Structure formats: structure tokens, C-alpha cells
PDB file of N, CA, C and O in Angstrom:
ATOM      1  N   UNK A   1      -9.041   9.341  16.009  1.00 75.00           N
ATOM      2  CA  UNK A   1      -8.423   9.252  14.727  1.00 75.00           C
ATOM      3  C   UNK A   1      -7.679   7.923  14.662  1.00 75.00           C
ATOM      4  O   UNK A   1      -6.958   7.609  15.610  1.00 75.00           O
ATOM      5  N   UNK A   2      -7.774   7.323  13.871  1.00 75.00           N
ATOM      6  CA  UNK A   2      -6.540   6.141  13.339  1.00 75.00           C
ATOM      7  C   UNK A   2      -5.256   6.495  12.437  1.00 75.00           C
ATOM      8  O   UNK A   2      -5.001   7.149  11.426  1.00 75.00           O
ATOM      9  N   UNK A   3      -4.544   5.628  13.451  1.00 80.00           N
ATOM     10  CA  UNK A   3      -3.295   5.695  12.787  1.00 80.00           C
ATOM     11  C   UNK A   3      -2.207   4.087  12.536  1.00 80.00           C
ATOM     12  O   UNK A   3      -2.476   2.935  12.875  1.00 80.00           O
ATOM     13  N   UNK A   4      -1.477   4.408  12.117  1.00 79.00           N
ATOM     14  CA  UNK A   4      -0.675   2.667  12.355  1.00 79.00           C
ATOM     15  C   UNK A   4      -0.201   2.289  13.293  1.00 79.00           C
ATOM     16  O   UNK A   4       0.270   1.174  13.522  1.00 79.00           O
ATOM     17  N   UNK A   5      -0.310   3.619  14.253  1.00 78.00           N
ATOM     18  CA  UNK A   5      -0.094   2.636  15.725  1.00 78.00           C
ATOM     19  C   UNK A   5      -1.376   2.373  16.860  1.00 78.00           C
ATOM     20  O   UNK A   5      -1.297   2.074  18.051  1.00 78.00           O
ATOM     21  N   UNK A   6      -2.894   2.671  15.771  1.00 80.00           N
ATOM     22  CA  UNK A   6      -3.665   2.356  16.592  1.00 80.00           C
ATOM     23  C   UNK A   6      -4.820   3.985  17.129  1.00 80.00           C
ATOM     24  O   UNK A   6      -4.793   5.105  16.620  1.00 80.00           O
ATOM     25  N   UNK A   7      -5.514   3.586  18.042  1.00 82.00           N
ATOM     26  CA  UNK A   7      -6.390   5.035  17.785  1.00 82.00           C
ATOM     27  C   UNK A   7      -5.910   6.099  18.629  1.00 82.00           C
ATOM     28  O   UNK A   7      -6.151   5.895  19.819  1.00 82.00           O
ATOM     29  N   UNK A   8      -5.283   7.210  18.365  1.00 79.00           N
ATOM     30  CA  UNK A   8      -5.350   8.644  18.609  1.00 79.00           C
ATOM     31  C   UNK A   8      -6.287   9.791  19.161  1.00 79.00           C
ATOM     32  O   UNK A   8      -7.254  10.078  18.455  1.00 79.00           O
ATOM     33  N   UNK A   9      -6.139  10.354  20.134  1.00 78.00           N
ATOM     34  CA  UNK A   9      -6.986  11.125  20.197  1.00 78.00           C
ATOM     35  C   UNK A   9      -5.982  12.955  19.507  1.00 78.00           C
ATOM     36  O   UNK A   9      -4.823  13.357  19.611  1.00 78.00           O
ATOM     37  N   UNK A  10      -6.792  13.315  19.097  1.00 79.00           N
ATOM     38  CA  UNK A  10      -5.822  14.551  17.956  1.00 79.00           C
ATOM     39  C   UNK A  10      -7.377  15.685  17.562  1.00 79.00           C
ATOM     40  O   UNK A  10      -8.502  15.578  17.074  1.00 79.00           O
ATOM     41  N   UNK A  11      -6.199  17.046  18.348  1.00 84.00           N
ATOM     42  CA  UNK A  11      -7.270  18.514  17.933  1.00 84.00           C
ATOM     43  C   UNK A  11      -6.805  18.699  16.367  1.00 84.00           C
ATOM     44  O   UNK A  11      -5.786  18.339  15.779  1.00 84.00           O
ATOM     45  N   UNK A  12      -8.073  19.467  15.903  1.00 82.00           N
ATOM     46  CA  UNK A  12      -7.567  19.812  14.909  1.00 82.00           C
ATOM     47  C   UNK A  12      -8.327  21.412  14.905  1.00 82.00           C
ATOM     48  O   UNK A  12      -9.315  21.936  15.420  1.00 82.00           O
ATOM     49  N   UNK A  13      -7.241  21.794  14.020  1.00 79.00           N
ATOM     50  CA  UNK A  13      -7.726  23.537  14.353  1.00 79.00           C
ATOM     51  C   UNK A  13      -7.263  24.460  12.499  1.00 79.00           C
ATOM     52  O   UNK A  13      -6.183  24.793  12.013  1.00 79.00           O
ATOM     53  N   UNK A  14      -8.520  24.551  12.053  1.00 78.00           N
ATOM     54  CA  UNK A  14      -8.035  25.151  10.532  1.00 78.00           C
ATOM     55  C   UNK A  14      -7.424  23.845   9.619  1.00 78.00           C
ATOM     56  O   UNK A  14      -7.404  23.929   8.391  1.00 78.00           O
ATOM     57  N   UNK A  15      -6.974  22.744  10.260  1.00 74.00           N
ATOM     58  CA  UNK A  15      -6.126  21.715   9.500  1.00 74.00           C
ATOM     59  C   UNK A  15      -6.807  21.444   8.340  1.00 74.00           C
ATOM     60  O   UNK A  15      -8.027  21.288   8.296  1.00 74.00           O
ATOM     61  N   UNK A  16      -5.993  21.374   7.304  1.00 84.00           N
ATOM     62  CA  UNK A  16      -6.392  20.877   5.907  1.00 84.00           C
ATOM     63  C   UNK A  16      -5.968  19.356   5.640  1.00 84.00           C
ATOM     64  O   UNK A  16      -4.965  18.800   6.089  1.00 84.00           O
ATOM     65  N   UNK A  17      -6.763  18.913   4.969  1.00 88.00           N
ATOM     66  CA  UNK A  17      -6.072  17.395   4.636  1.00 88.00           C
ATOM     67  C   UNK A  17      -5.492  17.221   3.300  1.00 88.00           C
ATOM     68  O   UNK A  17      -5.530  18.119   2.459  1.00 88.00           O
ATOM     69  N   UNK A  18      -4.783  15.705   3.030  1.00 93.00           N
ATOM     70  CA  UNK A  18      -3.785  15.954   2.293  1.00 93.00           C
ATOM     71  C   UNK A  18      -4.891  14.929   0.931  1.00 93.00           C
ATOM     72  O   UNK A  18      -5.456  13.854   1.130  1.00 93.00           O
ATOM     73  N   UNK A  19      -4.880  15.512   0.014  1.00 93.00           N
ATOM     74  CA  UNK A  19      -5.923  15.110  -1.130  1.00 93.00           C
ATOM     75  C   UNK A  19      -4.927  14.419  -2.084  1.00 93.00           C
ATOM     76  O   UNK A  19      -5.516  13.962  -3.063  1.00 93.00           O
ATOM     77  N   UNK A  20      -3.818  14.239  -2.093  1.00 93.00           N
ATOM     78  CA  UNK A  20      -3.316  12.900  -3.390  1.00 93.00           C
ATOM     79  C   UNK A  20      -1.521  12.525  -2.250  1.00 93.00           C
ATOM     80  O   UNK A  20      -0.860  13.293  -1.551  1.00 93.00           O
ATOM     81  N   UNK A  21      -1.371  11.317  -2.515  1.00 95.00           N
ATOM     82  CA  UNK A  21      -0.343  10.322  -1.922  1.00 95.00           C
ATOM     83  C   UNK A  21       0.464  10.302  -2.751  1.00 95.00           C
ATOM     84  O   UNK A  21      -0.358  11.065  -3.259  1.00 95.00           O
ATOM     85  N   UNK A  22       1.590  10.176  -3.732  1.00 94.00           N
ATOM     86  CA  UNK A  22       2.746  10.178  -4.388  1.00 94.00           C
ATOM     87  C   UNK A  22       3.143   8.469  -3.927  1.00 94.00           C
ATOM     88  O   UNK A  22       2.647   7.833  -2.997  1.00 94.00           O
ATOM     89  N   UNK A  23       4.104   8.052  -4.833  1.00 95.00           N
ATOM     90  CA  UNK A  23       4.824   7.165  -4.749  1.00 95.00           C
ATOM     91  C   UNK A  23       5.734   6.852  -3.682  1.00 95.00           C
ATOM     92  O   UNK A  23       6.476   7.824  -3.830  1.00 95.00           O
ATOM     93  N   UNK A  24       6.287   6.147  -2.607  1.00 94.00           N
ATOM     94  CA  UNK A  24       7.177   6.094  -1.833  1.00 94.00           C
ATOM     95  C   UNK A  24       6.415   7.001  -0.456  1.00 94.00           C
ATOM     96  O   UNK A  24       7.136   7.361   0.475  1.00 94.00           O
ATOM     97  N   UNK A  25       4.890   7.315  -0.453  1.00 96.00           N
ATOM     98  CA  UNK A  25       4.295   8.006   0.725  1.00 96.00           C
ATOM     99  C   UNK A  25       3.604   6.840   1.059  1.00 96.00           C
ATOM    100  O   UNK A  25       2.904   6.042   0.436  1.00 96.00           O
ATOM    101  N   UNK A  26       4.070   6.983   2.455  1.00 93.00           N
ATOM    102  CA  UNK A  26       3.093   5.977   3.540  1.00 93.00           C
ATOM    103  C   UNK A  26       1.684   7.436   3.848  1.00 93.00           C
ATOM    104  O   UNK A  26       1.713   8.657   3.694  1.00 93.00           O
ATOM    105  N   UNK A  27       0.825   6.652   4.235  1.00 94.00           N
ATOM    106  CA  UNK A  27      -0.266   7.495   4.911  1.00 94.00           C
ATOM    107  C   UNK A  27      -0.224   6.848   6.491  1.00 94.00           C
ATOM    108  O   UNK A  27      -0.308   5.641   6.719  1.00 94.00           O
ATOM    109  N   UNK A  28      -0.119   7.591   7.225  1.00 89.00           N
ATOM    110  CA  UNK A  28       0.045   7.077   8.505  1.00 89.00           C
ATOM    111  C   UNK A  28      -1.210   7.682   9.871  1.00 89.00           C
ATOM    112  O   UNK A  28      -1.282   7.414  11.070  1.00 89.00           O
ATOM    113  N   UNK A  29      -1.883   8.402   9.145  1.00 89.00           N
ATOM    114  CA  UNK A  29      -3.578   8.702  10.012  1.00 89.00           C
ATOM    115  C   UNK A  29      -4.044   9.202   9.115  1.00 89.00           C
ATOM    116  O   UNK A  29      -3.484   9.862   8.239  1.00 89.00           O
ATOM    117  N   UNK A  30      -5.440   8.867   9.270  1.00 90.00           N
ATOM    118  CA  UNK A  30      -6.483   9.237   9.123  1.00 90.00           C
ATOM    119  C   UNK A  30      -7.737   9.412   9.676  1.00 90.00           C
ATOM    120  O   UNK A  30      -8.016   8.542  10.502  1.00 90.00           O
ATOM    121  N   UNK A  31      -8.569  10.240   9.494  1.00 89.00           N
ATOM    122  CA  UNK A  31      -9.682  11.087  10.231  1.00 89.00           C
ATOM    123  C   UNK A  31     -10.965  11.273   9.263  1.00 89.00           C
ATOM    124  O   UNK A  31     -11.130  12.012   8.292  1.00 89.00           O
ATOM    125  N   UNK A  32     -11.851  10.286   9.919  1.00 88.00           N
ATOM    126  CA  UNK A  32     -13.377  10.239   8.784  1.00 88.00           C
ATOM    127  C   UNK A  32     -13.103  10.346   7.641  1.00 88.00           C
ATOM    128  O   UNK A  32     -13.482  11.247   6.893  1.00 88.00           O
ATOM    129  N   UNK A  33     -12.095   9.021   7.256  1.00 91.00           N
ATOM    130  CA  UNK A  33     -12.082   9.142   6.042  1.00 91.00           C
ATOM    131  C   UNK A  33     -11.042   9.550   5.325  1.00 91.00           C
ATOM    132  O   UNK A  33     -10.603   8.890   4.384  1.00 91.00           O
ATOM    133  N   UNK A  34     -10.518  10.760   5.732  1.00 91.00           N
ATOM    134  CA  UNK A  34      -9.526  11.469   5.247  1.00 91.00           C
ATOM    135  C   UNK A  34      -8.384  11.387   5.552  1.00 91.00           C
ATOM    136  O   UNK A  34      -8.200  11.306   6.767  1.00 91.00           O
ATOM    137  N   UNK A  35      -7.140  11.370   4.662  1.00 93.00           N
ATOM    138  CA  UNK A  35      -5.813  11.347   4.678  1.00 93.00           C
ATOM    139  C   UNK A  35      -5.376  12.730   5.712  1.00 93.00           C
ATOM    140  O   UNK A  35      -5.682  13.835   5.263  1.00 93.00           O
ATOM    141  N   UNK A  36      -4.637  12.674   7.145  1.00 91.00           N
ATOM    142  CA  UNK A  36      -4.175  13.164   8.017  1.00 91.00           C
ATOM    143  C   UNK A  36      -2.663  13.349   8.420  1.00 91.00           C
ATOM    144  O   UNK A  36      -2.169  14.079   9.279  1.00 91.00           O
ATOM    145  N   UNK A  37      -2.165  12.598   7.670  1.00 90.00           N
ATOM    146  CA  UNK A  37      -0.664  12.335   8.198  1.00 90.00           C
ATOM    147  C   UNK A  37      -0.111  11.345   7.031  1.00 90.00           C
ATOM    148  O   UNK A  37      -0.757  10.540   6.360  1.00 90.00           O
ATOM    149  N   UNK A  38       1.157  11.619   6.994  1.00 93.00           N
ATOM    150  CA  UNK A  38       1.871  10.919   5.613  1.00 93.00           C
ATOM    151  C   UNK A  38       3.375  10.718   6.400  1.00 93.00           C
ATOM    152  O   UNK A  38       3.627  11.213   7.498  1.00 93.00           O
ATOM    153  N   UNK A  39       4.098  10.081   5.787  1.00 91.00           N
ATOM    154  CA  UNK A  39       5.601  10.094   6.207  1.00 91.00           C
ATOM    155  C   UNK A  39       6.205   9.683   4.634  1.00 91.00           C
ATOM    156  O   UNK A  39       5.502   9.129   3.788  1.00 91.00           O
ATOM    157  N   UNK A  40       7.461  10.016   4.446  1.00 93.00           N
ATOM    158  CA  UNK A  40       8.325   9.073   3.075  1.00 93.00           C
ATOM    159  C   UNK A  40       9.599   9.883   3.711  1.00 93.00           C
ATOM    160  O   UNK A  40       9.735  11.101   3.832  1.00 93.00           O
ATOM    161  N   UNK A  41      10.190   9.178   3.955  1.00 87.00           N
ATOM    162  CA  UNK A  41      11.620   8.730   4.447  1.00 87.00           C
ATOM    163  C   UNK A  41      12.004   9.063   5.830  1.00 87.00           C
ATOM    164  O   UNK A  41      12.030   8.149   6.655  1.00 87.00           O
ATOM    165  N   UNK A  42      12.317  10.315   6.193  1.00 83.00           N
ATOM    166  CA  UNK A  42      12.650  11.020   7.549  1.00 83.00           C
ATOM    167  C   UNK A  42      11.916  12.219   7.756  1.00 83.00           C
ATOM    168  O   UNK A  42      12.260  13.038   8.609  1.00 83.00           O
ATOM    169  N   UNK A  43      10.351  12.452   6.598  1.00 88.00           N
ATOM    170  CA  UNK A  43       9.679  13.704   6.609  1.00 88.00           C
ATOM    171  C   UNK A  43       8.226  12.522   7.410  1.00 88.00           C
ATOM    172  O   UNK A  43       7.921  11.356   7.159  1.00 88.00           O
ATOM    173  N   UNK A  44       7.673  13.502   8.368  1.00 88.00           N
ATOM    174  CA  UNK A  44       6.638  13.188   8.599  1.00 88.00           C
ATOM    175  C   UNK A  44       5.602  14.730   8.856  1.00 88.00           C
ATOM    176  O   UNK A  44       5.727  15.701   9.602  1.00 88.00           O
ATOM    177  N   UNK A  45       4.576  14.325   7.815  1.00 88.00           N
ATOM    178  CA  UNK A  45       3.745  15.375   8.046  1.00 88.00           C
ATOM    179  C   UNK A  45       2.150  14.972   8.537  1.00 88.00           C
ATOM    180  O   UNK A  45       1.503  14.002   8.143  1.00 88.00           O
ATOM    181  N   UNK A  46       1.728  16.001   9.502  1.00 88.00           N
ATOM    182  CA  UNK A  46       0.414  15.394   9.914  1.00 88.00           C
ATOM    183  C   UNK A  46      -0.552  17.090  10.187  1.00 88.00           C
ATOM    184  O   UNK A  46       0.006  18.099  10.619  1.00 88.00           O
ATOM    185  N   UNK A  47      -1.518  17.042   9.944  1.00 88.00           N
ATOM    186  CA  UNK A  47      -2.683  18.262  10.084  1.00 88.00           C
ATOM    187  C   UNK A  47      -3.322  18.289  11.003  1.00 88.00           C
ATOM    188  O   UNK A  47      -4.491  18.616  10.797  1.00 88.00           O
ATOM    189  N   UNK A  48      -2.978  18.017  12.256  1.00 85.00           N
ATOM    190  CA  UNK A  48      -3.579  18.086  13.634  1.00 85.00           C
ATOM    191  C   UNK A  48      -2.333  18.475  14.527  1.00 85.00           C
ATOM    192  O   UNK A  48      -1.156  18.438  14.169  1.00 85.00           O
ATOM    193  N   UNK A  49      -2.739  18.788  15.544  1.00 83.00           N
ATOM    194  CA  UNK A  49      -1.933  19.319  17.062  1.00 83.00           C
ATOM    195  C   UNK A  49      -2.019  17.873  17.969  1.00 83.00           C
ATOM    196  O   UNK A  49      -3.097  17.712  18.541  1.00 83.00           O
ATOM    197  N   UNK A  50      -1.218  17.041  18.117  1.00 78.00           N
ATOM    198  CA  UNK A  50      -1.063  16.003  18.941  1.00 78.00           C
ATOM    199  C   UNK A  50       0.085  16.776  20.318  1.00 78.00           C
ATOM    200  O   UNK A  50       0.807  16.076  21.028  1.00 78.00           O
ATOM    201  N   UNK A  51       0.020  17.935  20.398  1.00 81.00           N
ATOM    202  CA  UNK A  51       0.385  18.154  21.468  1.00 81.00           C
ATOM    203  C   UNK A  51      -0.291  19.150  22.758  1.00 81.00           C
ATOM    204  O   UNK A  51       0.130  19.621  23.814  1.00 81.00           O
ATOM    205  N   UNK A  52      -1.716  19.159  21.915  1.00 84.00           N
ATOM    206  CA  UNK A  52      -2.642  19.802  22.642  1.00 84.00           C
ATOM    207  C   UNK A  52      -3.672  18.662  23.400  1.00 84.00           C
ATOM    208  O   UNK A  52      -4.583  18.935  24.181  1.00 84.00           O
ATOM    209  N   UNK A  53      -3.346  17.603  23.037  1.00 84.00           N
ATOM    210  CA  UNK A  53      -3.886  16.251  23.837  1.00 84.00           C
ATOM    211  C   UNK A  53      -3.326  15.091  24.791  1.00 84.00           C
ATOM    212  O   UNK A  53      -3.714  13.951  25.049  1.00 84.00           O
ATOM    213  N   UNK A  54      -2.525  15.676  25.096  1.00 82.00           N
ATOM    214  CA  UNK A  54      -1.854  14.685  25.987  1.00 82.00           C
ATOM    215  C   UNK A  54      -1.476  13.292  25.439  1.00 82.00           C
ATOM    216  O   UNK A  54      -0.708  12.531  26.026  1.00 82.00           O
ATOM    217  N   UNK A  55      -2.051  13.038  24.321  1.00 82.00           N
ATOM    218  CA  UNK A  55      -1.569  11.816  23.396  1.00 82.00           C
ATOM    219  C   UNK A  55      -0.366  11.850  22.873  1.00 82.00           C
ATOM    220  O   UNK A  55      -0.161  12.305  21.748  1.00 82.00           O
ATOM    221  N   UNK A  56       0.990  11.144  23.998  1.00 82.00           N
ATOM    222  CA  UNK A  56       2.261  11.067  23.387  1.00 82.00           C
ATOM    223  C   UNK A  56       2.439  10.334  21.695  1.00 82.00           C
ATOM    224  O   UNK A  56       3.353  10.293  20.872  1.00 82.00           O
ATOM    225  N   UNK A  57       1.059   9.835  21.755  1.00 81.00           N
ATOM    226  CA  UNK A  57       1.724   7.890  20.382  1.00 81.00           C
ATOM    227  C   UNK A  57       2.604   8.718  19.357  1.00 81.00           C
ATOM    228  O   UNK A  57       3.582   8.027  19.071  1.00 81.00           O
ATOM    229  N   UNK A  58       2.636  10.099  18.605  1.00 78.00           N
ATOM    230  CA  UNK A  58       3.400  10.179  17.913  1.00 78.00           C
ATOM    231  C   UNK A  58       4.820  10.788  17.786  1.00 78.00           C
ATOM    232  O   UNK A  58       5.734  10.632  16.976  1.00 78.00           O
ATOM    233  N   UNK A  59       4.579  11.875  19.392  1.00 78.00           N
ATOM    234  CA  UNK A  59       5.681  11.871  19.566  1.00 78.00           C
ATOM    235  C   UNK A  59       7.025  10.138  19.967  1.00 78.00           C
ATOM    236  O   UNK A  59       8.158   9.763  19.666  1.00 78.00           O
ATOM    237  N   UNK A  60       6.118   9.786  20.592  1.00 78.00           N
ATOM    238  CA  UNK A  60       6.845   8.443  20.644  1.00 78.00           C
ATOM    239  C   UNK A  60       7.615   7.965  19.506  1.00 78.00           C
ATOM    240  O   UNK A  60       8.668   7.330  19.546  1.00 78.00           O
ATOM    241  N   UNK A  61       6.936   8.361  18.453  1.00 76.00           N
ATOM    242  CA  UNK A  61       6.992   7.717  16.994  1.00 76.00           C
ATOM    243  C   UNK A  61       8.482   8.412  16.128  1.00 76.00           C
ATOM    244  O   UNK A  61       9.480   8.120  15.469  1.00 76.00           O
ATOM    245  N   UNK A  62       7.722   9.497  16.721  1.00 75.00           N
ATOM    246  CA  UNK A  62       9.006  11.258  16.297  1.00 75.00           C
ATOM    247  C   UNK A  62      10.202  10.727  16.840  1.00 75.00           C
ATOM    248  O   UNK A  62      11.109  10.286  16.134  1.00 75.00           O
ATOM    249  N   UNK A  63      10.226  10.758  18.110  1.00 75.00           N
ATOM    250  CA  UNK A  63      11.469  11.018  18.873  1.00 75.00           C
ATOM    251  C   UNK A  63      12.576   9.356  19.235  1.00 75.00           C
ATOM    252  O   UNK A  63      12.070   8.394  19.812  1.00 75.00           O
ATOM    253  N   UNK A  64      13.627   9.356  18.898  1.00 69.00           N
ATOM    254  CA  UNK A  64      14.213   7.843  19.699  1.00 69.00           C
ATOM    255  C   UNK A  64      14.098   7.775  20.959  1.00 69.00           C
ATOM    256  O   UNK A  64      13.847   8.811  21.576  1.00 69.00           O
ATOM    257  N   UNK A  65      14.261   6.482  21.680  1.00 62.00           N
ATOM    258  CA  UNK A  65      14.101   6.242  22.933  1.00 62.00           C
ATOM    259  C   UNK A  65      15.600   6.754  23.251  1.00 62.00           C
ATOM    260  O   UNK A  65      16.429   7.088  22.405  1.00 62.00           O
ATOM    261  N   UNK A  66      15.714   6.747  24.200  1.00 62.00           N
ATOM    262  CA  UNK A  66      17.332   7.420  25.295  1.00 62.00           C
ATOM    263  C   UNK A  66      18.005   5.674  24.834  1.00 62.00           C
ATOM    264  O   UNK A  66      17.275   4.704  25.036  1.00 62.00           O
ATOM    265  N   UNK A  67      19.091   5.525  24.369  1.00 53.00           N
ATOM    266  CA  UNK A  67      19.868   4.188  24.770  1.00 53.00           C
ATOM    267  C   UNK A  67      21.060   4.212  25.811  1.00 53.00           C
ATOM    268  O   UNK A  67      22.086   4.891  25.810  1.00 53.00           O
ATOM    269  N   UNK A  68      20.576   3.203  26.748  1.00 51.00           N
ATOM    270  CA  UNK A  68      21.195   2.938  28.114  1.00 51.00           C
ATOM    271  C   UNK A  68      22.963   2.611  27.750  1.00 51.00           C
ATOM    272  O   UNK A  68      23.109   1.452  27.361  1.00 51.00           O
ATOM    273  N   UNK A  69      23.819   3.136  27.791  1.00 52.00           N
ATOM    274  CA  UNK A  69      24.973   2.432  27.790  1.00 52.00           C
ATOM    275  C   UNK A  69      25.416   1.661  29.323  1.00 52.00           C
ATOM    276  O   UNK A  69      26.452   1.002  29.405  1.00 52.00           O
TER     277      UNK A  69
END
């Protein structure tokens, strides 16, 4: 799958895709074609299981890094 940080590997199980984008929506994957993942502001939604693949890239994306004091 592609995404903006590049290619993904992502199960998908029953997932539906997202058929119209709104104003202020990024699309942030997609899969043959199809809209997979969106974000607009601090909501990120995506129609696959990226945690049934060992592919951290979006948790990476999700979560902040630890900052070292």
C-alpha cells in the first residue's frame, strides 16, 4: 500500500474505503487506487490493521518519540 511515508505493507479484513475527502482532509494511504487512510487535524483514520504486520511506519506516525531530558 502507499502512503506519505512511503510503501506499507497493511492486512485488510472486511475494510471499507473512504469514497469522498472533505475540505481540510489529507488522504494519507492508499490501496489500488483507493482512498485508505485520511487524517484532518489530530483524527487519523485508516481501513486496514497495521498491527497485524509488523509494519511499525504508522504507528511511528501515531505515537511521539520519548524526549530525552
Amino acid at each position: 500500500m502507499d502512503t506519505v511515508d512511503g510503501p506499507v505493507m497493511a492486512a485488510f479484513i472486511r475494510a471499507p474505503v473512504v469514497t469522498r475527502v472533505g475540505p481540510g482532509v489529507e488522504v494519507i494511504a492508499e490501496h489500488r487506487g483507493r482512498v485508505v487512510g485520511v487524517r484532518s487535524g489530530a483524527v487519523t483514520v485508516v481501513a486496514f490493521h497495521p498491527e497485524l504486520t509488523g509494519d511499525a511506519t504508522l504507528h511511528r506516525r501515531l505515537l511521539p518519540e520519548p524526549t530525552l531530558r
